[in-house]
Amino acid sequence: MQIDCDWSLNSKANYFKFLKLLKTNLNKKLSATIRLHQIKYYKKTGVPSVDYGLLMYYNMSYIGDYNTKNSILDNTIAKKYQYNFDKYPLKLKLALPLYSQAVQFRYKKPLDIFEGTVQTDFDEKFEKLKNGYFKVLQSHYFKGRYVYEGDIFRFEDSKKQDLKIALEDFFKISNNRFDEVVFYTIKYKNKYDLQKLLKGI
């Protein structure tokens, strides 16, 4: 059983107590999701009492910032958190993203997230800008929601090359102490040849 919770310093005590109760009463193998910052600052954030952690190696930068490059997977941001893996006491497995999405902005303020968007969804009603941004040329319904002329969309994807870099980086910092890679989500399992992606890692 896996529990997903991005705990805070205020909720840590109750959450860790909950995990211990689960482990005791269910008598099953238990895992918890772990974020990068919870490893870098593990002495402060604490380590849950579970059998292993699943490191969520995505959603590592602020999605609502207009200038964010790619909130799904940004290896430059990830490198800022690649500390204390040699000291972290919990066994880890790795979770990587396969999905894509679009973030809608109006006057550079975030409005909405369009999950499952692909780049070809941006048709003639959009103007392609630089660095994955698209501008709405005329107001219309986009994926069931009304968008206005002038709105800006930032398209975000989990690119194959970025996934490969993330795999290689994690391989190094974990000293090859992981035995499983989970790709999220199963809906996109055929997006890339995952066997080729993992080959050599």
Short mmCIF file of N, CA, C and O in Angstrom, two decimals, residues 84-200:
data_model
loop_
_atom_site.label_atom_id
_atom_site.label_comp_id
_atom_site.label_asym_id
_atom_site.label_seq_id
_atom_site.Cartn_x
_atom_site.Cartn_y
_atom_site.Cartn_z
N ASN A 84 22.30 14.82 -0.11
CA ASN A 84 21.98 13.92 1.00
C ASN A 84 21.41 12.57 0.59
O ASN A 84 20.90 11.83 1.44
N PHE A 85 21.51 12.23 -0.68
CA PHE A 85 21.06 10.91 -1.09
C PHE A 85 21.93 9.81 -0.47
O PHE A 85 21.45 8.71 -0.23
N ASP A 86 23.17 10.12 -0.21
CA ASP A 86 24.07 9.15 0.39
C ASP A 86 23.79 8.95 1.88
O ASP A 86 24.18 7.94 2.47
N LYS A 87 23.07 9.89 2.48
CA LYS A 87 22.75 9.82 3.90
C LYS A 87 21.30 9.45 4.18
O LYS A 87 20.96 9.07 5.30
N TYR A 88 20.46 9.58 3.18
CA TYR A 88 19.03 9.36 3.39
C TYR A 88 18.79 7.90 3.76
O TYR A 88 19.17 6.99 3.02
N PRO A 89 18.16 7.63 4.90
CA PRO A 89 18.08 6.26 5.42
C PRO A 89 17.01 5.37 4.80
O PRO A 89 16.98 4.17 5.08
N LEU A 90 16.14 5.93 3.97
CA LEU A 90 15.03 5.15 3.42
C LEU A 90 15.35 4.65 2.02
O LEU A 90 15.85 5.41 1.18
N LYS A 91 15.07 3.39 1.76
CA LYS A 91 15.23 2.83 0.41
C LYS A 91 14.26 3.55 -0.53
O LYS A 91 13.12 3.82 -0.17
N LEU A 92 14.74 3.86 -1.75
CA LEU A 92 13.93 4.63 -2.69
C LEU A 92 13.69 3.88 -3.99
O LEU A 92 14.55 3.14 -4.46
N LYS A 93 12.51 4.11 -4.55
CA LYS A 93 12.21 3.76 -5.93
C LYS A 93 11.97 5.08 -6.66
O LYS A 93 11.75 6.11 -6.02
N LEU A 94 12.01 5.06 -7.98
CA LEU A 94 11.95 6.30 -8.75
C LEU A 94 10.66 6.39 -9.56
O LEU A 94 10.27 5.43 -10.23
N ALA A 95 10.00 7.56 -9.51
CA ALA A 95 8.82 7.81 -10.33
C ALA A 95 9.09 8.96 -11.29
O ALA A 95 9.52 10.04 -10.87
N LEU A 96 8.87 8.72 -12.58
CA LEU A 96 9.10 9.72 -13.62
C LEU A 96 7.80 9.99 -14.39
O LEU A 96 6.95 9.11 -14.52
N PRO A 97 7.65 11.19 -14.95
CA PRO A 97 6.41 11.55 -15.65
C PRO A 97 6.42 11.16 -17.12
O PRO A 97 7.45 11.21 -17.79
N LEU A 98 5.24 10.80 -17.61
CA LEU A 98 5.06 10.58 -19.05
C LEU A 98 4.02 11.53 -19.64
O LEU A 98 3.80 11.54 -20.84
N TYR A 99 3.38 12.31 -18.80
CA TYR A 99 2.23 13.09 -19.25
C TYR A 99 2.63 14.46 -19.82
O TYR A 99 3.80 14.88 -19.73
N SER A 100 1.66 15.14 -20.38
CA SER A 100 1.83 16.51 -20.86
C SER A 100 0.62 17.32 -20.43
O SER A 100 -0.42 16.77 -20.08
N GLN A 101 0.77 18.63 -20.47
CA GLN A 101 -0.33 19.50 -20.05
C GLN A 101 -0.11 20.90 -20.61
O GLN A 101 0.95 21.21 -21.16
N ALA A 102 -1.12 21.75 -20.47
CA ALA A 102 -0.99 23.15 -20.85
C ALA A 102 -1.51 24.00 -19.70
O ALA A 102 -2.53 23.69 -19.09
N VAL A 103 -0.77 25.07 -19.40
CA VAL A 103 -1.15 25.99 -18.33
C VAL A 103 -1.65 27.28 -18.97
O VAL A 103 -0.96 27.88 -19.80
N GLN A 104 -2.86 27.69 -18.59
CA GLN A 104 -3.47 28.88 -19.17
C GLN A 104 -3.16 30.11 -18.32
O GLN A 104 -3.28 30.08 -17.09
N PHE A 105 -2.74 31.19 -18.99
CA PHE A 105 -2.45 32.45 -18.31
C PHE A 105 -3.27 33.58 -18.93
O PHE A 105 -3.54 33.58 -20.13
N ARG A 106 -3.64 34.53 -18.09
CA ARG A 106 -4.26 35.77 -18.57
C ARG A 106 -3.57 36.92 -17.86
O ARG A 106 -3.55 36.97 -16.63
N TYR A 107 -3.00 37.84 -18.62
CA TYR A 107 -2.18 38.92 -18.07
C TYR A 107 -1.07 38.34 -17.17
O TYR A 107 -0.77 38.87 -16.10
N LYS A 108 -0.53 37.21 -17.63
CA LYS A 108 0.57 36.50 -16.95
C LYS A 108 0.19 35.93 -15.58
O LYS A 108 1.06 35.53 -14.81
N LYS A 109 -1.13 35.86 -15.31
CA LYS A 109 -1.61 35.24 -14.08
C LYS A 109 -2.19 33.87 -14.43
O LYS A 109 -2.93 33.74 -15.41
N PRO A 110 -1.85 32.83 -13.64
CA PRO A 110 -2.34 31.48 -13.97
C PRO A 110 -3.84 31.36 -13.75
O PRO A 110 -4.39 31.88 -12.78
N LEU A 111 -4.51 30.68 -14.69
CA LEU A 111 -5.96 30.50 -14.61
C LEU A 111 -6.36 29.03 -14.46
O LEU A 111 -7.22 28.69 -13.66
N ASP A 112 -5.75 28.17 -15.28
CA ASP A 112 -6.24 26.79 -15.35
C ASP A 112 -5.15 25.87 -15.88
O ASP A 112 -4.17 26.32 -16.47
N ILE A 113 -5.37 24.58 -15.68
CA ILE A 113 -4.48 23.54 -16.21
C ILE A 113 -5.30 22.65 -17.12
O ILE A 113 -6.38 22.18 -16.74
N PHE A 114 -4.80 22.39 -18.31
CA PHE A 114 -5.46 21.50 -19.27
C PHE A 114 -4.62 20.23 -19.36
O PHE A 114 -3.62 20.17 -20.07
N GLU A 115 -5.04 19.22 -18.61
CA GLU A 115 -4.28 17.97 -18.55
C GLU A 115 -4.46 17.17 -19.84
O GLU A 115 -5.51 17.20 -20.48
N GLY A 116 -3.43 16.44 -20.21
CA GLY A 116 -3.50 15.58 -21.38
C GLY A 116 -3.42 16.31 -22.70
O GLY A 116 -3.63 15.71 -23.76
N THR A 117 -3.12 17.60 -22.67
CA THR A 117 -2.98 18.37 -23.90
C THR A 117 -1.73 17.94 -24.66
O THR A 117 -0.70 17.65 -24.05
N VAL A 118 -1.84 17.87 -25.98
CA VAL A 118 -0.68 17.60 -26.82
C VAL A 118 -0.46 18.81 -27.73
O VAL A 118 -1.37 19.62 -27.92
N GLN A 119 0.72 18.92 -28.27
CA GLN A 119 1.08 20.13 -29.02
C GLN A 119 0.19 20.34 -30.24
O GLN A 119 -0.11 21.47 -30.62
N THR A 120 -0.28 19.26 -30.86
CA THR A 120 -1.12 19.39 -32.05
C THR A 120 -2.52 19.92 -31.72
O THR A 120 -3.28 20.25 -32.64
N ASP A 121 -2.86 20.03 -30.43
CA ASP A 121 -4.15 20.61 -30.05
C ASP A 121 -4.19 22.11 -30.35
O ASP A 121 -5.27 22.70 -30.46
N PHE A 122 -3.04 22.73 -30.48
CA PHE A 122 -2.98 24.16 -30.74
C PHE A 122 -3.05 24.40 -32.25
O PHE A 122 -2.05 24.36 -32.97
N ASP A 123 -4.27 24.60 -32.71
CA ASP A 123 -4.54 24.69 -34.16
C ASP A 123 -4.44 26.13 -34.66
O ASP A 123 -3.75 26.96 -34.05
N GLU A 124 -5.17 26.44 -35.75
CA GLU A 124 -5.07 27.75 -36.37
C GLU A 124 -5.65 28.87 -35.50
O GLU A 124 -5.46 30.06 -35.81
N LYS A 125 -6.34 28.52 -34.43
CA LYS A 125 -6.88 29.55 -33.52
C LYS A 125 -5.81 30.04 -32.54
O LYS A 125 -6.10 30.89 -31.69
N PHE A 126 -4.60 29.51 -32.66
CA PHE A 126 -3.49 29.89 -31.79
C PHE A 126 -2.31 30.39 -32.62
O PHE A 126 -2.10 29.94 -33.74
N GLU A 127 -1.56 31.29 -32.04
CA GLU A 127 -0.29 31.71 -32.62
C GLU A 127 0.83 31.09 -31.79
O GLU A 127 0.86 31.22 -30.56
N LYS A 128 1.74 30.41 -32.46
CA LYS A 128 2.86 29.80 -31.77
C LYS A 128 3.90 30.85 -31.43
O LYS A 128 4.41 31.55 -32.31
N LEU A 129 4.23 30.97 -30.15
CA LEU A 129 5.25 31.89 -29.69
C LEU A 129 6.54 31.11 -29.39
O LEU A 129 6.64 29.94 -29.74
N LYS A 130 7.47 31.72 -28.72
CA LYS A 130 8.72 31.03 -28.39
C LYS A 130 8.58 30.14 -27.16
O LYS A 130 7.71 30.37 -26.32
N ASN A 131 9.45 29.17 -27.07
CA ASN A 131 9.63 28.35 -25.87
C ASN A 131 8.36 27.66 -25.37
O ASN A 131 8.12 27.56 -24.17
N GLY A 132 7.56 27.18 -26.32
CA GLY A 132 6.40 26.39 -25.94
C GLY A 132 5.16 27.18 -25.54
O GLY A 132 4.21 26.63 -24.98
N TYR A 133 5.15 28.48 -25.82
CA TYR A 133 3.98 29.31 -25.50
C TYR A 133 3.11 29.48 -26.75
O TYR A 133 3.61 29.56 -27.88
N PHE A 134 1.79 29.56 -26.51
CA PHE A 134 0.83 29.74 -27.59
C PHE A 134 -0.16 30.83 -27.18
O PHE A 134 -0.64 30.85 -26.04
N LYS A 135 -0.48 31.72 -28.13
CA LYS A 135 -1.40 32.82 -27.87
C LYS A 135 -2.73 32.56 -28.57
O LYS A 135 -2.77 32.18 -29.75
N VAL A 136 -3.83 32.76 -27.84
CA VAL A 136 -5.17 32.58 -28.41
C VAL A 136 -5.47 33.74 -29.34
O VAL A 136 -5.44 34.90 -28.93
N LEU A 137 -5.78 33.44 -30.60
CA LEU A 137 -6.05 34.48 -31.59
C LEU A 137 -7.52 34.88 -31.63
O LEU A 137 -7.85 36.00 -32.00
N GLN A 138 -8.42 33.96 -31.26
CA GLN A 138 -9.84 34.29 -31.20
C GLN A 138 -10.49 33.47 -30.10
O GLN A 138 -10.11 32.32 -29.84
N SER A 139 -11.41 34.07 -29.40
CA SER A 139 -12.09 33.40 -28.30
C SER A 139 -12.86 32.19 -28.81
O SER A 139 -13.52 32.27 -29.85
N HIS A 140 -12.77 31.08 -28.10
CA HIS A 140 -13.45 29.87 -28.53
C HIS A 140 -13.40 28.83 -27.40
O HIS A 140 -12.76 29.05 -26.37
N TYR A 141 -14.11 27.73 -27.61
CA TYR A 141 -14.05 26.62 -26.66
C TYR A 141 -12.84 25.75 -26.97
O TYR A 141 -12.66 25.31 -28.11
N PHE A 142 -12.01 25.55 -25.97
CA PHE A 142 -10.82 24.72 -26.12
C PHE A 142 -10.90 23.60 -25.09
O PHE A 142 -10.92 23.86 -23.89
N LYS A 143 -11.02 22.39 -25.60
CA LYS A 143 -11.14 21.22 -24.72
C LYS A 143 -12.27 21.39 -23.71
O LYS A 143 -12.14 21.08 -22.52
N GLY A 144 -13.39 21.92 -24.20
CA GLY A 144 -14.59 22.04 -23.39
C GLY A 144 -14.66 23.26 -22.49
O GLY A 144 -15.63 23.45 -21.75
N ARG A 145 -13.64 24.13 -22.55
CA ARG A 145 -13.63 25.34 -21.72
C ARG A 145 -13.41 26.56 -22.60
O ARG A 145 -12.65 26.51 -23.55
N TYR A 146 -14.10 27.64 -22.24
CA TYR A 146 -14.03 28.84 -23.06
C TYR A 146 -12.75 29.62 -22.74
O TYR A 146 -12.47 29.93 -21.58
N VAL A 147 -11.99 29.92 -23.78
CA VAL A 147 -10.76 30.70 -23.63
C VAL A 147 -10.90 31.98 -24.43
O VAL A 147 -11.62 32.04 -25.43
N TYR A 148 -10.20 33.01 -23.98
CA TYR A 148 -10.37 34.34 -24.57
C TYR A 148 -9.17 34.75 -25.43
O TYR A 148 -8.04 34.36 -25.15
N GLU A 149 -9.47 35.55 -26.43
CA GLU A 149 -8.42 36.12 -27.27
C GLU A 149 -7.38 36.81 -26.39
O GLU A 149 -7.71 37.58 -25.49
N GLY A 150 -6.12 36.50 -26.64
CA GLY A 150 -5.04 37.10 -25.87
C GLY A 150 -4.54 36.22 -24.74
O GLY A 150 -3.45 36.47 -24.19
N ASP A 151 -5.32 35.20 -24.36
CA ASP A 151 -4.84 34.26 -23.34
C ASP A 151 -3.58 33.56 -23.85
O ASP A 151 -3.43 33.33 -25.06
N ILE A 152 -2.71 33.23 -22.94
CA ILE A 152 -1.46 32.54 -23.28
C ILE A 152 -1.45 31.16 -22.64
O ILE A 152 -1.83 30.99 -21.48
N PHE A 153 -1.03 30.19 -23.43
CA PHE A 153 -0.87 28.83 -22.93
C PHE A 153 0.60 28.44 -22.96
O PHE A 153 1.29 28.71 -23.95
N ARG A 154 1.06 27.84 -21.88
CA ARG A 154 2.40 27.25 -21.87
C ARG A 154 2.25 25.73 -21.97
O ARG A 154 1.67 25.11 -21.09
N PHE A 155 2.74 25.18 -23.06
CA PHE A 155 2.67 23.72 -23.24
C PHE A 155 3.85 23.07 -22.54
O PHE A 155 5.00 23.48 -22.72
N GLU A 156 3.56 22.06 -21.73
CA GLU A 156 4.59 21.36 -20.98
C GLU A 156 4.52 19.87 -21.30
O GLU A 156 3.44 19.29 -21.34
N ASP A 157 5.68 19.28 -21.49
CA ASP A 157 5.74 17.87 -21.87
C ASP A 157 6.89 17.20 -21.12
O ASP A 157 7.82 17.85 -20.66
N SER A 158 6.80 15.89 -21.02
CA SER A 158 7.91 15.11 -20.47
C SER A 158 8.68 14.55 -21.66
O SER A 158 8.34 13.51 -22.21
N LYS A 159 9.71 15.29 -22.06
CA LYS A 159 10.47 14.94 -23.26
C LYS A 159 11.39 13.75 -22.99
O LYS A 159 11.92 13.58 -21.89
N LYS A 160 11.60 12.97 -24.03
CA LYS A 160 12.40 11.76 -23.90
C LYS A 160 13.81 12.07 -23.41
O LYS A 160 14.35 11.37 -22.53
N GLN A 161 14.43 13.11 -23.96
CA GLN A 161 15.81 13.44 -23.56
C GLN A 161 15.87 13.87 -22.09
O GLN A 161 16.81 13.53 -21.37
N ASP A 162 14.86 14.62 -21.63
CA ASP A 162 14.83 15.04 -20.22
C ASP A 162 14.65 13.84 -19.31
O ASP A 162 15.23 13.79 -18.21
N LEU A 163 13.82 12.88 -19.72
CA LEU A 163 13.63 11.66 -18.93
C LEU A 163 14.94 10.88 -18.82
O LEU A 163 15.29 10.36 -17.76
N LYS A 164 15.66 10.82 -19.91
CA LYS A 164 16.93 10.09 -19.93
C LYS A 164 17.95 10.75 -19.00
O LYS A 164 18.65 10.07 -18.24
N ILE A 165 18.01 12.08 -19.01
CA ILE A 165 18.92 12.80 -18.12
C ILE A 165 18.52 12.57 -16.66
O ILE A 165 19.37 12.33 -15.80
N ALA A 166 17.22 12.61 -16.40
CA ALA A 166 16.74 12.39 -15.03
C ALA A 166 17.11 10.99 -14.54
O ALA A 166 17.55 10.82 -13.40
N LEU A 167 16.96 10.00 -15.40
CA LEU A 167 17.34 8.63 -15.05
C LEU A 167 18.83 8.53 -14.74
O LEU A 167 19.23 7.94 -13.74
N GLU A 168 19.64 9.13 -15.61
CA GLU A 168 21.09 9.07 -15.42
C GLU A 168 21.51 9.79 -14.15
O GLU A 168 22.37 9.32 -13.40
N ASP A 169 20.90 10.96 -13.89
CA ASP A 169 21.23 11.72 -12.69
C ASP A 169 20.87 10.94 -11.43
O ASP A 169 21.66 10.88 -10.48
N PHE A 170 19.68 10.35 -11.44
CA PHE A 170 19.25 9.62 -10.25
C PHE A 170 20.10 8.37 -10.04
O PHE A 170 20.39 7.98 -8.91
N PHE A 171 20.49 7.76 -11.13
CA PHE A 171 21.37 6.59 -11.05
C PHE A 171 22.66 6.94 -10.31
O PHE A 171 23.14 6.20 -9.45
N LYS A 172 23.20 8.11 -10.62
CA LYS A 172 24.47 8.53 -10.00
C LYS A 172 24.29 8.90 -8.53
O LYS A 172 25.04 8.45 -7.68
N ILE A 173 23.29 9.73 -8.24
CA ILE A 173 23.17 10.23 -6.87
C ILE A 173 22.66 9.17 -5.90
O ILE A 173 22.90 9.26 -4.69
N SER A 174 22.00 8.14 -6.42
CA SER A 174 21.48 7.09 -5.54
C SER A 174 22.46 5.92 -5.43
O SER A 174 22.18 4.94 -4.74
N ASN A 175 23.59 6.01 -6.14
CA ASN A 175 24.57 4.92 -6.16
C ASN A 175 23.92 3.59 -6.58
O ASN A 175 24.24 2.53 -6.05
N ASN A 176 22.99 3.71 -7.51
CA ASN A 176 22.28 2.55 -8.05
C ASN A 176 21.63 1.72 -6.94
O ASN A 176 21.63 0.49 -6.96
N ARG A 177 21.04 2.42 -5.95
CA ARG A 177 20.40 1.71 -4.85
C ARG A 177 18.89 1.56 -5.06
O ARG A 177 18.16 1.29 -4.12
N PHE A 178 18.42 1.76 -6.28
CA PHE A 178 16.98 1.60 -6.52
C PHE A 178 16.75 0.42 -7.45
O PHE A 178 17.59 0.08 -8.28
N ASP A 179 15.61 -0.22 -7.32
CA ASP A 179 15.34 -1.43 -8.09
C ASP A 179 14.06 -1.34 -8.92
O ASP A 179 13.62 -2.32 -9.49
N GLU A 180 13.46 -0.14 -8.98
CA GLU A 180 12.21 -0.03 -9.74
C GLU A 180 12.03 1.40 -10.21
O GLU A 180 12.34 2.36 -9.49
N VAL A 181 11.54 1.54 -11.45
CA VAL A 181 11.17 2.84 -12.00
C VAL A 181 9.69 2.80 -12.34
O VAL A 181 9.23 1.89 -13.04
N VAL A 182 8.96 3.76 -11.83
CA VAL A 182 7.52 3.86 -12.09
C VAL A 182 7.30 5.05 -13.03
O VAL A 182 7.81 6.14 -12.78
N PHE A 183 6.55 4.83 -14.09
CA PHE A 183 6.23 5.92 -15.01
C PHE A 183 4.77 6.32 -14.82
O PHE A 183 3.88 5.48 -14.84
N TYR A 184 4.55 7.62 -14.64
CA TYR A 184 3.21 8.15 -14.42
C TYR A 184 2.79 8.96 -15.66
O TYR A 184 3.51 9.87 -16.06
N THR A 185 1.72 8.57 -16.26
CA THR A 185 0.71 7.67 -15.82
C THR A 185 0.56 6.56 -16.86
O THR A 185 0.99 6.73 -18.01
N ILE A 186 -0.10 5.48 -16.50
CA ILE A 186 -0.22 4.32 -17.38
C ILE A 186 -0.93 4.67 -18.69
O ILE A 186 -0.72 4.01 -19.71
N LYS A 187 -1.74 5.71 -18.67
CA LYS A 187 -2.45 6.15 -19.88
C LYS A 187 -1.48 6.43 -21.02
O LYS A 187 -1.80 6.26 -22.19
N TYR A 188 -0.25 6.87 -20.68
CA TYR A 188 0.73 7.25 -21.70
C TYR A 188 1.88 6.26 -21.79
O TYR A 188 2.97 6.61 -22.22
N LYS A 189 1.63 5.01 -21.41
CA LYS A 189 2.70 4.01 -21.35
C LYS A 189 3.33 3.74 -22.71
O LYS A 189 4.46 3.28 -22.78
N ASN A 190 2.62 4.03 -23.79
CA ASN A 190 3.17 3.80 -25.13
C ASN A 190 3.77 5.06 -25.75
O ASN A 190 4.08 5.08 -26.94
N LYS A 191 3.94 6.09 -24.95
CA LYS A 191 4.45 7.36 -25.48
C LYS A 191 5.85 7.19 -26.03
O LYS A 191 6.20 7.72 -27.08
N TYR A 192 6.70 6.46 -25.30
CA TYR A 192 8.06 6.18 -25.74
C TYR A 192 8.32 4.68 -25.59
O TYR A 192 7.61 3.98 -24.87
N ASP A 193 9.35 4.21 -26.25
CA ASP A 193 9.80 2.84 -26.02
C ASP A 193 10.56 2.84 -24.69
O ASP A 193 11.73 3.19 -24.63
N LEU A 194 9.86 2.45 -23.64
CA LEU A 194 10.43 2.56 -22.30
C LEU A 194 11.61 1.62 -22.09
O LEU A 194 12.53 1.92 -21.33
N GLN A 195 11.61 0.50 -22.78
CA GLN A 195 12.74 -0.43 -22.66
C GLN A 195 14.02 0.21 -23.20
O GLN A 195 15.09 0.08 -22.61
N LYS A 196 13.90 0.92 -24.32
CA LYS A 196 15.06 1.60 -24.88
C LYS A 196 15.49 2.75 -23.98
O LYS A 196 16.69 3.03 -23.85
N LEU A 197 14.51 3.40 -23.37
CA LEU A 197 14.83 4.51 -22.50
C LEU A 197 15.62 4.04 -21.29
O LEU A 197 16.56 4.71 -20.84
N LEU A 198 15.29 2.87 -20.78
CA LEU A 198 15.96 2.33 -19.59
C LEU A 198 17.26 1.61 -19.93
O LEU A 198 18.06 1.35 -19.03
N LYS A 199 17.46 1.28 -21.19
CA LYS A 199 18.64 0.52 -21.58
C LYS A 199 19.92 1.27 -21.24
O LYS A 199 20.09 2.45 -21.54
N GLY A 200 20.81 0.58 -20.58
CA GLY A 200 22.10 1.17 -20.24
C GLY A 200 22.10 1.89 -18.91
O GLY A 200 23.13 2.39 -18.46
#
